[in-house]
Short mmCIF file of C-alpha atoms in Angstrom, two decimals:
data_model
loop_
_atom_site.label_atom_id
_atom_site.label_comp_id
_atom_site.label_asym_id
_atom_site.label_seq_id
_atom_site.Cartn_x
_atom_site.Cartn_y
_atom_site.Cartn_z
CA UNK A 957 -68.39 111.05 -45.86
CA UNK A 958 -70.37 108.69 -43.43
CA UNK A 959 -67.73 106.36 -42.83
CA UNK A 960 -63.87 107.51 -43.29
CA UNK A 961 -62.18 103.85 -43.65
CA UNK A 962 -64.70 102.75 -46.80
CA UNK A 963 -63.49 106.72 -48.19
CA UNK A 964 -59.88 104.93 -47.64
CA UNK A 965 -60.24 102.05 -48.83
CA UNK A 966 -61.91 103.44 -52.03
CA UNK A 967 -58.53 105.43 -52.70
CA UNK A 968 -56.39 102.80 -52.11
CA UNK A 969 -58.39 100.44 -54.42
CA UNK A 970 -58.37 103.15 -57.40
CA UNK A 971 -54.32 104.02 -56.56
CA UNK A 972 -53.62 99.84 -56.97
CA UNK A 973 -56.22 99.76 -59.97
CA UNK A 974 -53.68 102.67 -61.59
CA UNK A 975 -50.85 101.10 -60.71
CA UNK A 976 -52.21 97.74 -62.43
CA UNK A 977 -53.28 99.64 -65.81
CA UNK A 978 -49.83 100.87 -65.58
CA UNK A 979 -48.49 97.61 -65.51
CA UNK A 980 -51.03 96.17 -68.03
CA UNK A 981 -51.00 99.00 -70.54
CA UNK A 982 -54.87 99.72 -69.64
CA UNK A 983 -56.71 102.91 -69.22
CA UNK A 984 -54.86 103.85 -65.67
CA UNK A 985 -57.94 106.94 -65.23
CA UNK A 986 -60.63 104.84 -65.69
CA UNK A 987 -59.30 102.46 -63.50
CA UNK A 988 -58.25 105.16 -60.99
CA UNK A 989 -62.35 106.36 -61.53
CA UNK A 990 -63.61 102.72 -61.37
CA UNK A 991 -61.50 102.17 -58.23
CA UNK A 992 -63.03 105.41 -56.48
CA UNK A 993 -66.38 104.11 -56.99
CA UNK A 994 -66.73 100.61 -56.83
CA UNK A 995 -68.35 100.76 -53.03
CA UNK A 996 -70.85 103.18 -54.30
CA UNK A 997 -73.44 101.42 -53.63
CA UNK A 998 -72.57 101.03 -49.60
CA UNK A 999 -74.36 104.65 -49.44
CA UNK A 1000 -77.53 102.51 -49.91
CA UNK A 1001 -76.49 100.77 -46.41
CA UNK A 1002 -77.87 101.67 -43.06
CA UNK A 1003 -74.87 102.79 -40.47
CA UNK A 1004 -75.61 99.77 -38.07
CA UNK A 1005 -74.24 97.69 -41.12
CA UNK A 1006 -71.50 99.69 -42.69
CA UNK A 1007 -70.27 100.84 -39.51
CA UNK A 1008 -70.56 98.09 -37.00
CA UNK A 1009 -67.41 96.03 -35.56
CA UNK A 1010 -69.75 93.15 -34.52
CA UNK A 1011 -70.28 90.06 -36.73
CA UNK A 1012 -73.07 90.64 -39.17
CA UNK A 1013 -76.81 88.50 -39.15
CA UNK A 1014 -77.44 86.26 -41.94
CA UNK A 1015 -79.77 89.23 -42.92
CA UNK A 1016 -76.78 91.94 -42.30
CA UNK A 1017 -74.61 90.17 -44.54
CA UNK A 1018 -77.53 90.02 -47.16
CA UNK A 1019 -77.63 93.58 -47.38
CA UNK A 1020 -73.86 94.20 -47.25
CA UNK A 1021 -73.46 91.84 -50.53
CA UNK A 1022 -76.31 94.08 -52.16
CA UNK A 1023 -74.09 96.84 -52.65
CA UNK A 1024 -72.36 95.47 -55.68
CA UNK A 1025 -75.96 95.41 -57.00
CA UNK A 1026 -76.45 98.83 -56.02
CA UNK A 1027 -73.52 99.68 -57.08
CA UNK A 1028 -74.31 98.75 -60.47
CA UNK A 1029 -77.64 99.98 -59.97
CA UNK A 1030 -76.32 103.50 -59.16
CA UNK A 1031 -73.63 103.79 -61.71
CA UNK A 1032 -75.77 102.66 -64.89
CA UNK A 1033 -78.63 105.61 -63.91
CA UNK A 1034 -75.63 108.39 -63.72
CA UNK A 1035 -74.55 106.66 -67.13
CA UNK A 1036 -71.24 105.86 -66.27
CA UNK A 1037 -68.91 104.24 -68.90
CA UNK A 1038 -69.47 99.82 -69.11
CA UNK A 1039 -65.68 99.12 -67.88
CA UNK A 1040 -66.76 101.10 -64.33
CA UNK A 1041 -70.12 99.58 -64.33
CA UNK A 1042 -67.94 96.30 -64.71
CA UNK A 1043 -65.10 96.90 -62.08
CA UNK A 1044 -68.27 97.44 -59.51
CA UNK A 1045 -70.35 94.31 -60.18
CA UNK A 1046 -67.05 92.28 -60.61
CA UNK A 1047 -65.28 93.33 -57.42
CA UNK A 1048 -66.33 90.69 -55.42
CA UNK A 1049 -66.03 88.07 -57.67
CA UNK A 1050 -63.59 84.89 -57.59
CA UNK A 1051 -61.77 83.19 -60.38
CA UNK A 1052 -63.03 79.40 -58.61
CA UNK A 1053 -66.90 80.56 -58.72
CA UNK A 1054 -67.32 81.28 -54.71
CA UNK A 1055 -67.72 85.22 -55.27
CA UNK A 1056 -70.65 87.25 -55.37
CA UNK A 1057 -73.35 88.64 -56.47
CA UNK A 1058 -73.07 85.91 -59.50
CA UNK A 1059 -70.37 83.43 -58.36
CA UNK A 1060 -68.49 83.86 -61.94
CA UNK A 1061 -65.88 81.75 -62.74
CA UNK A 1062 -62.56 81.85 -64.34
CA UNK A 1063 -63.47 81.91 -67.85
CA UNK A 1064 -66.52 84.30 -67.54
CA UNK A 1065 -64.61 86.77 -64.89
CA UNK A 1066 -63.32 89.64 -67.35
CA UNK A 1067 -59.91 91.19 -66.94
CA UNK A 1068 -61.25 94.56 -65.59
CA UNK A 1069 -62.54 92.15 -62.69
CA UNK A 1070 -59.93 90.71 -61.76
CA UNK A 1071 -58.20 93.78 -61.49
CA UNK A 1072 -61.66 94.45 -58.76
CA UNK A 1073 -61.05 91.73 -57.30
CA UNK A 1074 -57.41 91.54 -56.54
CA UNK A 1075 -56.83 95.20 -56.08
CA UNK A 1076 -60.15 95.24 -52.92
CA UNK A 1077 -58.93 92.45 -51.15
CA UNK A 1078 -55.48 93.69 -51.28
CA UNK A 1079 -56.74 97.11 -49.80
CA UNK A 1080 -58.86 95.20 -47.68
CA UNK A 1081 -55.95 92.80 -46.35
CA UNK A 1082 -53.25 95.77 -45.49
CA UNK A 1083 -55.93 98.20 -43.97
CA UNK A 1084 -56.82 98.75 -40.08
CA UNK A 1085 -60.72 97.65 -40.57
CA UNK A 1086 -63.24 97.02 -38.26
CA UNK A 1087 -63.74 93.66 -39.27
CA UNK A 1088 -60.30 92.15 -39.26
CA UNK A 1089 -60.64 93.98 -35.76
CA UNK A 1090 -58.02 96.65 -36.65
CA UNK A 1091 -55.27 93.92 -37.28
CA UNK A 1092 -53.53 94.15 -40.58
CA UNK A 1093 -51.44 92.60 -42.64
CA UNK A 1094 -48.19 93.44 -43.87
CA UNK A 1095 -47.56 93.81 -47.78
CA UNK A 1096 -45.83 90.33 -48.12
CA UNK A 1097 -48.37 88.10 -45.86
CA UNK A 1098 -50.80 89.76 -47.85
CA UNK A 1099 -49.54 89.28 -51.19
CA UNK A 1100 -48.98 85.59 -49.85
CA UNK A 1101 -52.63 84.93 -48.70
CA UNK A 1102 -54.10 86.24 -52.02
CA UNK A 1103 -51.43 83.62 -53.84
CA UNK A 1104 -52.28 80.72 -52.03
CA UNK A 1105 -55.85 81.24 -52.83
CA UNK A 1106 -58.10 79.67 -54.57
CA UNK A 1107 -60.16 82.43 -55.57
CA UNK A 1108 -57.27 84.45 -56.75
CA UNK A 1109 -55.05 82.40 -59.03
CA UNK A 1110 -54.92 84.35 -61.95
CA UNK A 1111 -52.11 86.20 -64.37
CA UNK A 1112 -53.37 89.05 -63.02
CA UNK A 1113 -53.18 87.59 -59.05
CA UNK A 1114 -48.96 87.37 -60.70
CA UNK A 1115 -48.70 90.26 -62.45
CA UNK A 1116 -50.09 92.43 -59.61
CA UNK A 1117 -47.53 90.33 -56.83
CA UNK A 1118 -44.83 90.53 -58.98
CA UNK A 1119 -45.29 94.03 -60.11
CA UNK A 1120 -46.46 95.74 -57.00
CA UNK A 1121 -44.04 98.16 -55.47
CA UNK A 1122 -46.57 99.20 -52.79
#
């Protein structure tokens, strides 16, 4: 409600998450659900933060990173089921360790996050945001950014190139 493009990005993340259980033979719903509300815990941020098109303090970006925390925070008080909970603290995560909030690597980084992880910066890449200063990109540079990556080569990186039809 307080800021439209997180609300849009949040669908798109749980539509791509559904589309990836599809593909994977996973729980599509909960990964629809877990999609939805893996930002949750922006609603802890202040407006000049989650709103702003300006680049962020040292102590701005702090406090944008803590979502995930809050997130996870958040979700485990309304007793939400582990593989949400998981999907939110993981979404930021990177298969070579230079994620946050832990900096997991490949081996540790579960399956439900890498599903986060790919399906957010995909939403992130193709949307007008305020911090890519309403540029986009289109589905193929973006699918071609997240393969050349480091931080995304993965099966799942593959299976969700190879099997997207968005």
């Amino acid at each position: 409600m307080r800021d439209p493009r997180t609300g849009d990005h949040s669908l798109l993340v749980a539509y791509y998450s559904y589309k990836m259980g599809q593909i994977l033979n996973l729980n599509k719903e909960q990964l629809f659900l877990a999609g939805l509300l893996h930002d949750i815990g922006k609603i802890e941020m202040s407006d000049e933060v989650l709103k702003t098109d300006k680049k962020l303090s040292k102590v701005e970006r702090k406090q944008l990173k803590n979502h995930v925390l809050q997130g996870v925070f958040l979700l485990s008080e309304m007793e939400f089921d582990s593989n949400i909970i998981e999907f939110c603290s993981q979404h930021h995560e990177r298969i070579d360790g230079s994620g946050y909030p832990l900096g997991i690597k490949h081996g540790k980084l579960s399956l439900i996050g890498r599903i986060a992880n790919v399906t957010d910066v995909f939403s992130a890449l193709t949307a007008k945001r305020k911090y890519n200063h309403d540029d986009s990109y289109s589905t193929l540079e973006s699918l071609k950014l997240m393969e050349a990556s480091t931080g995304f080569r993965s099966r799942c990186t593959l299976r969700f190139i190879n099997g997207s039809s968005v």
